[in-house]
């Protein structure tokens, strides 16, 4: 079993910054990628950012250079630095990881419980 624990959400004024962190633990052989998705009521979950095990990154179109995703200093950790936040960034942010739990096993995806980010105008 794999667990993802998120931290760093909260309330911030427009133009401010937040840093979201995620730590993966459990039966982890390797992680192919980790990232963040977000969702607001009535909308589909959308990609915010993802980082691959070769350090390549991908961002949602709406990010436009405001967010940066990186691996953390501890193994199996990752963080998202969000700057110039806008009210439309308000959402529940979910950590995601593609994990292989053993040699030759399939890659399964996991989500954390989510952390609320609220940006006031």
Coordinates of N, CA, C and O in Angstrom, one line a residue:
X1 N 0.8 -1.2 0.0 CA 0.0 0.0 0.0 C 0.9 1.2 0.0 O 2.0 1.3 0.6
X2 N 0.4 2.3 -0.7 CA 1.1 3.5 -0.8 C 0.3 4.7 -0.2 O -0.9 4.7 -0.5
X3 N 0.9 5.5 0.5 CA 0.2 6.7 1.1 C 0.9 8.0 0.6 O 2.1 8.0 0.5
X4 N 0.0 8.9 0.3 CA 0.5 10.3 -0.1 C 0.0 11.3 0.9 O -1.2 11.3 1.2
X5 N 0.9 12.0 1.5 CA 0.5 13.0 2.5 C 0.9 14.4 2.0 O 2.0 14.7 1.7
X6 N -0.1 15.3 1.9 CA 0.0 16.6 1.4 C 0.1 17.6 2.6 O -0.5 17.4 3.6
X7 N 0.8 18.7 2.3 CA 0.8 19.8 3.3 C 1.0 21.1 2.6 O 1.5 21.1 1.4
X8 N 0.7 22.2 3.2 CA 1.0 23.5 2.7 C -0.2 24.3 2.1 O 0.0 25.5 1.7
X9 N -1.4 23.7 2.1 CA -2.5 24.5 1.6 C -2.9 25.6 2.6 O -2.4 25.7 3.7
X10 N -3.9 26.4 2.2 CA -4.3 27.5 3.1 C -5.0 28.6 2.4 O -5.3 28.5 1.2
X11 N -5.1 29.7 3.1 CA -5.7 31.0 2.6 C -4.6 32.0 2.3 O -3.7 32.2 3.1
X12 N -4.6 32.6 1.1 CA -3.6 33.6 0.8 C -4.3 34.7 -0.1 O -5.3 34.4 -0.7
X13 N -3.8 35.9 0.0 CA -4.4 37.0 -0.9 C -3.9 36.9 -2.3 O -2.8 36.3 -2.5
X14 N -4.6 37.4 -3.2 CA -4.2 37.4 -4.6 C -2.8 38.1 -4.7 O -2.6 39.1 -4.1
X15 N -2.0 37.5 -5.5 CA -0.6 37.9 -5.7 C 0.4 37.3 -4.8 O 1.6 37.4 -4.9
X16 N -0.2 36.5 -3.8 CA 0.7 35.9 -2.8 C 1.2 34.6 -3.3 O 1.0 34.1 -4.5
X17 N 1.9 33.9 -2.4 CA 2.5 32.6 -2.7 C 2.2 31.5 -1.7 O 1.9 31.8 -0.5
X18 N 2.2 30.3 -2.1 CA 2.0 29.1 -1.3 C 3.0 28.0 -1.8 O 3.3 28.0 -3.0
X19 N 3.4 27.1 -0.9 CA 4.2 26.0 -1.3 C 3.5 24.7 -0.8 O 3.3 24.6 0.4
X20 N 3.2 23.9 -1.8 CA 2.5 22.6 -1.4 C 3.6 21.5 -1.4 O 4.5 21.5 -2.3
X21 N 3.5 20.6 -0.5 CA 4.5 19.5 -0.4 C 3.7 18.2 -0.4 O 2.6 18.1 0.1
X22 N 4.4 17.2 -0.9 CA 3.8 15.8 -0.9 C 4.9 14.8 -0.6 O 6.0 14.9 -1.2
X23 N 4.6 13.9 0.3 CA 5.5 12.8 0.7 C 4.8 11.5 0.4 O 3.7 11.3 0.9
X24 N 5.5 10.6 -0.3 CA 5.0 9.3 -0.6 C 5.7 8.3 0.3 O 6.9 8.4 0.5
X25 N 4.9 7.3 0.9 CA 5.5 6.3 1.7 C 4.7 5.0 1.5 O 3.7 5.0 0.9
X26 N 5.3 3.9 2.0 CA 4.7 2.6 1.9 C 5.5 1.7 1.0 O 6.7 1.8 1.0
X27 N 4.8 0.8 0.3 CA 5.5 -0.2 -0.6 C 5.9 0.4 -1.9 O 5.2 0.2 -2.9
X28 N 7.0 1.2 -1.9 CA 7.5 1.9 -3.1 C 8.8 1.3 -3.6 O 9.8 1.3 -2.8
X29 N 8.7 0.7 -4.8 CA 10.0 0.3 -5.4 C 10.6 1.4 -6.2 O 11.8 1.7 -6.2
X30 N 9.7 2.1 -7.0 CA 10.1 3.2 -7.7 C 8.9 4.1 -8.1 O 7.8 3.7 -8.1
X31 N 9.2 5.4 -8.3 CA 8.2 6.3 -8.7 C 8.5 6.9 -10.1 O 9.6 7.4 -10.3
X32 N 7.6 6.7 -11.0 CA 7.8 7.2 -12.3 C 7.6 8.7 -12.4 O 8.3 9.4 -13.2
X33 N 6.6 9.2 -11.7 CA 6.3 10.6 -11.8 C 5.4 11.0 -10.6 O 4.7 10.1 -10.0
X34 N 5.5 12.2 -10.2 CA 4.6 12.8 -9.1 C 4.1 14.1 -9.6 O 4.8 14.8 -10.4
X35 N 3.0 14.5 -9.1 CA 2.4 15.8 -9.6 C 1.3 16.3 -8.8 O 0.9 15.7 -7.7
X36 N 0.6 17.3 -9.3 CA -0.5 17.9 -8.6 C -1.7 18.1 -9.6 O -1.4 18.5 -10.8
X37 N -2.9 17.7 -9.2 CA -4.1 18.0 -9.9 C -4.9 18.9 -9.0 O -4.7 18.9 -7.8
X38 N -5.9 19.6 -9.6 CA -6.8 20.4 -8.8 C -8.2 20.2 -9.3 O -8.4 19.9 -10.5
X39 N -9.2 20.5 -8.4 CA -10.6 20.4 -8.8 C -11.4 21.4 -8.0 O -11.2 21.6 -6.8
X40 N -12.4 21.9 -8.7 CA -13.4 22.8 -8.1 C -14.7 22.2 -8.3 O -14.9 21.4 -9.2
X41 N -15.7 22.5 -7.4 CA -17.0 21.9 -7.6 C -17.6 22.0 -9.0 O -17.6 23.1 -9.6
X42 N -18.1 20.9 -9.5 CA -18.7 21.0 -10.8 C -17.8 20.9 -12.0 O -18.2 20.9 -13.2
X43 N -16.5 20.9 -11.7 CA -15.5 20.8 -12.8 C -14.7 19.5 -12.7 O -14.6 18.9 -11.7
X44 N -14.1 19.2 -13.9 CA -13.2 18.0 -13.9 C -11.9 18.3 -13.2 O -11.4 19.5 -13.2
X45 N -11.3 17.3 -12.7 CA -9.9 17.4 -12.1 C -9.0 17.8 -13.3 O -9.1 17.2 -14.4
X46 N -8.1 18.8 -13.1 CA -7.2 19.2 -14.1 C -5.7 19.1 -13.6 O -5.5 19.3 -12.4
X47 N -4.8 18.9 -14.6 CA -3.4 18.8 -14.3 C -2.9 20.2 -13.9 O -3.1 21.2 -14.6
X48 N -2.1 20.3 -12.8 CA -1.4 21.5 -12.5 C 0.0 21.4 -12.9 O 0.5 22.3 -13.7
X49 N 0.7 20.4 -12.5 CA 2.1 20.2 -12.8 C 2.5 18.8 -12.5 O 1.9 18.1 -11.6
X50 N 3.5 18.3 -13.2 CA 4.0 16.9 -13.0 C 5.5 16.9 -13.2 O 6.0 17.7 -14.1
X51 N 6.2 16.1 -12.4 CA 7.6 16.0 -12.6 C 7.9 14.5 -12.8 O 7.4 13.6 -12.0
X52 N 8.7 14.1 -13.8 CA 9.0 12.8 -14.1 C 10.4 12.4 -13.5 O 11.1 13.2 -13.0
X53 N 10.6 11.1 -13.5 CA 11.8 10.6 -12.8 C 13.1 11.0 -13.5 O 14.2 10.8 -13.0
X54 N 13.0 11.5 -14.8 CA 14.2 12.1 -15.5 C 14.2 13.6 -15.3 O 15.0 14.2 -16.0
X55 N 13.4 14.1 -14.4 CA 13.4 15.5 -14.0 C 12.7 16.4 -15.0 O 12.7 17.6 -14.9
X56 N 12.1 15.8 -16.1 CA 11.3 16.6 -17.0 C 10.0 17.0 -16.3 O 9.6 16.3 -15.4
X57 N 9.5 18.2 -16.7 CA 8.3 18.7 -16.0 C 7.3 19.1 -17.1 O 7.6 19.3 -18.3
X58 N 6.0 19.1 -16.6 CA 4.9 19.5 -17.5 C 4.0 20.3 -16.7 O 3.7 19.9 -15.5
X59 N 3.4 21.4 -17.2 CA 2.5 22.3 -16.5 C 1.2 22.5 -17.3 O 1.1 22.4 -18.5
X60 N 0.1 22.7 -16.5 CA -1.2 23.1 -17.1 C -1.0 24.4 -17.8 O -0.2 25.3 -17.4
X61 N -1.8 24.6 -18.9 CA -1.7 25.8 -19.7 C -1.9 27.1 -18.8 O -1.3 28.2 -19.1
X62 N -2.7 27.0 -17.8 CA -3.1 28.2 -17.0 C -1.9 28.6 -16.1 O -2.0 29.7 -15.5
X63 N -0.9 27.8 -15.9 CA 0.2 28.1 -15.0 C 1.0 29.3 -15.5 O 1.3 30.2 -14.7
X64 N 1.3 29.3 -16.8 CA 2.0 30.5 -17.4 C 3.2 31.0 -16.6 O 3.3 32.2 -16.3
X65 N 4.0 30.1 -16.2 CA 5.3 30.4 -15.5 C 5.1 30.8 -14.0 O 6.1 31.2 -13.4
X66 N 4.0 30.7 -13.5 CA 3.8 31.1 -12.1 C 4.2 30.0 -11.0 O 4.5 30.3 -9.9
X67 N 4.1 28.8 -11.5 CA 4.4 27.7 -10.5 C 5.6 26.9 -10.9 O 6.0 26.8 -12.1
X68 N 6.3 26.3 -9.9 CA 7.5 25.5 -10.2 C 7.4 24.2 -9.4 O 7.1 24.3 -8.2
X69 N 7.6 23.1 -10.1 CA 7.5 21.8 -9.4 C 8.9 21.2 -9.3 O 9.7 21.4 -10.3
X70 N 9.3 20.6 -8.2 CA 10.6 20.1 -8.0 C 10.5 18.9 -7.1 O 9.6 18.7 -6.3
X71 N 11.5 18.0 -7.2 CA 11.7 16.9 -6.2 C 12.2 17.5 -4.9 O 13.0 18.5 -4.9
X72 N 11.8 17.0 -3.8 CA 12.3 17.4 -2.5 C 13.6 16.8 -2.2 O 14.1 16.0 -2.9
X73 N 14.2 17.3 -1.1 CA 15.5 16.8 -0.7 C 15.4 15.4 -0.1 O 16.4 14.6 -0.2
X74 N 14.3 15.0 0.5 CA 14.1 13.7 1.0 C 13.6 12.8 -0.1 O 12.9 13.3 -1.0
X75 N 13.9 11.5 -0.1 CA 13.4 10.6 -1.1 C 11.9 10.5 -1.1 O 11.2 10.6 -0.1
X76 N 11.4 10.5 -2.3 CA 9.9 10.3 -2.6 C 9.1 11.5 -2.1 O 8.0 11.4 -1.6
X77 N 9.7 12.7 -2.1 CA 9.0 13.9 -1.8 C 9.1 14.9 -3.0 O 10.0 14.8 -3.8
X78 N 8.1 15.7 -3.0 CA 8.0 16.7 -4.1 C 7.3 17.9 -3.6 O 6.5 17.8 -2.7
X79 N 7.6 19.0 -4.2 CA 6.9 20.2 -3.8 C 6.5 21.1 -5.0 O 7.1 21.0 -6.0
X80 N 5.5 21.9 -4.8 CA 5.0 22.8 -5.8 C 5.1 24.3 -5.2 O 4.3 24.6 -4.3
X81 N 5.9 25.1 -5.8 CA 5.9 26.5 -5.4 C 5.0 27.3 -6.3 O 5.1 27.3 -7.5
X82 N 4.0 27.9 -5.7 CA 3.0 28.7 -6.4 C 3.1 30.2 -6.1 O 3.0 30.6 -4.9
X83 N 3.4 30.9 -7.1 CA 3.6 32.4 -7.0 C 2.5 33.1 -7.8 O 1.8 32.5 -8.6
X84 N 2.3 34.4 -7.5 CA 1.3 35.2 -8.2 C 0.0 34.5 -8.3 O -0.7 34.5 -9.4
X85 N -0.5 34.1 -7.2 CA -1.8 33.3 -7.1 C -2.9 34.3 -7.4 O -2.9 35.4 -7.1
X86 N -3.9 33.7 -8.1 CA -5.1 34.4 -8.5 C -6.3 33.7 -7.8 O -6.3 32.6 -7.5
X87 N -7.4 34.5 -7.7 CA -8.6 33.9 -7.1 C -9.1 32.6 -7.9 O -9.6 31.7 -7.2
X88 N -8.9 32.6 -9.2 CA -9.3 31.4 -9.9 C -8.4 30.2 -9.7 O -8.7 29.1 -10.2
X89 N -7.3 30.4 -8.9 CA -6.5 29.2 -8.5 C -7.1 28.5 -7.3 O -6.6 27.4 -6.9
X90 N -8.2 29.0 -6.7 CA -8.9 28.4 -5.6 C -9.4 27.1 -6.0 O -10.2 26.9 -7.0
X91 N -9.0 26.0 -5.2 CA -9.4 24.7 -5.6 C -8.9 23.7 -4.5 O -8.1 24.1 -3.6
X92 N -9.3 22.5 -4.5 CA -8.7 21.4 -3.8 C -7.6 20.9 -4.6 O -7.8 20.5 -5.8
X93 N -6.4 20.8 -4.1 CA -5.2 20.3 -4.8 C -4.8 18.9 -4.3 O -4.7 18.7 -3.1
X94 N -4.7 18.0 -5.3 CA -4.4 16.6 -5.0 C -3.0 16.2 -5.4 O -2.7 16.4 -6.6
X95 N -2.3 15.6 -4.6 CA -1.0 15.0 -4.9 C -1.3 13.7 -5.7 O -2.2 13.0 -5.3
X96 N -0.4 13.4 -6.7 CA -0.6 12.2 -7.4 C 0.8 11.6 -7.7 O 1.8 12.3 -7.8
X97 N 0.8 10.3 -7.7 CA 2.1 9.6 -8.0 C 1.8 8.3 -8.7 O 0.8 7.6 -8.5
X98 N 2.7 8.0 -9.7 CA 2.7 6.7 -10.4 C 3.8 5.9 -9.8 O 5.0 6.2 -9.9
X99 N 3.4 4.8 -9.2 CA 4.3 4.0 -8.3 C 4.4 2.6 -8.8 O 3.4 1.9 -9.1
X100 N 5.6 2.1 -8.8 CA 5.8 0.6 -9.0 C 6.2 0.1 -7.6 O 7.1 0.5 -7.0
X101 N 5.4 -1.0 -7.2 CA 5.6 -1.5 -5.8 C 6.6 -2.7 -5.8 O 6.9 -3.1 -4.7
X102 N 7.1 -3.1 -6.9 CA 8.0 -4.2 -6.9 C 8.6 -4.4 -8.2 O 8.1 -3.9 -9.3
X103 N 9.7 -5.2 -8.3 CA 10.4 -5.4 -9.6 C 9.4 -6.1 -10.5 O 8.9 -7.2 -10.1
X104 N 9.2 -5.6 -11.7 CA 8.3 -6.2 -12.6 C 6.8 -6.0 -12.4 O 6.0 -6.5 -13.2
X105 N 6.5 -5.3 -11.3 CA 5.1 -5.0 -11.1 C 4.5 -3.9 -12.0 O 5.3 -3.2 -12.6
X106 N 3.2 -3.8 -12.1 CA 2.6 -2.8 -12.9 C 2.8 -1.4 -12.2 O 3.1 -1.4 -11.0
X107 N 2.6 -0.4 -12.9 CA 2.6 1.0 -12.4 C 1.2 1.4 -12.0 O 0.3 1.3 -12.8
X108 N 1.0 1.7 -10.8 CA -0.3 2.1 -10.3 C -0.3 3.6 -9.9 O 0.7 4.1 -9.5
X109 N -1.5 4.2 -10.1 CA -1.5 5.6 -9.7 C -2.2 5.8 -8.4 O -3.2 5.1 -8.1
X110 N -1.8 6.7 -7.6 CA -2.3 7.0 -6.2 C -2.5 8.5 -6.1 O -1.8 9.3 -6.7
X111 N -3.5 8.8 -5.3 CA -3.9 10.2 -5.0 C -3.9 10.4 -3.5 O -4.3 9.6 -2.7
X112 N -3.5 11.6 -3.1 CA -3.6 12.0 -1.7 C -5.0 12.5 -1.4 O -5.9 12.6 -2.3
X113 N -5.4 12.8 -0.1 CA -6.7 13.2 0.2 C -7.1 14.6 -0.2 O -8.3 15.0 -0.3
X114 N -6.1 15.4 -0.6 CA -6.4 16.7 -1.1 C -6.1 17.8 0.0 O -6.3 17.6 1.2
X115 N -5.7 19.0 -0.5 CA -5.5 20.1 0.4 C -6.1 21.4 -0.2 O -6.0 21.6 -1.4
X116 N -6.9 22.1 0.6 CA -7.6 23.3 0.1 C -6.7 24.5 -0.1 O -5.9 24.8 0.8
X117 N -6.7 25.1 -1.2 CA -6.0 26.3 -1.5 C -7.1 27.4 -1.8 O -7.9 27.2 -2.7
X118 N -7.1 28.5 -1.0 CA -8.1 29.5 -1.2 C -7.4 30.8 -1.5 O -6.5 31.2 -0.6
X119 N -7.7 31.5 -2.6 CA -7.0 32.8 -2.9 C -8.1 33.9 -2.9 O -9.0 33.8 -3.6
X120 N -7.9 34.8 -2.0 CA -8.9 35.9 -1.8 C -8.5 37.1 -2.7 O -7.4 37.3 -2.9
X121 N -9.6 37.8 -3.2 CA -9.3 38.9 -4.1 C -9.1 40.2 -3.3 O -9.4 40.3 -2.1

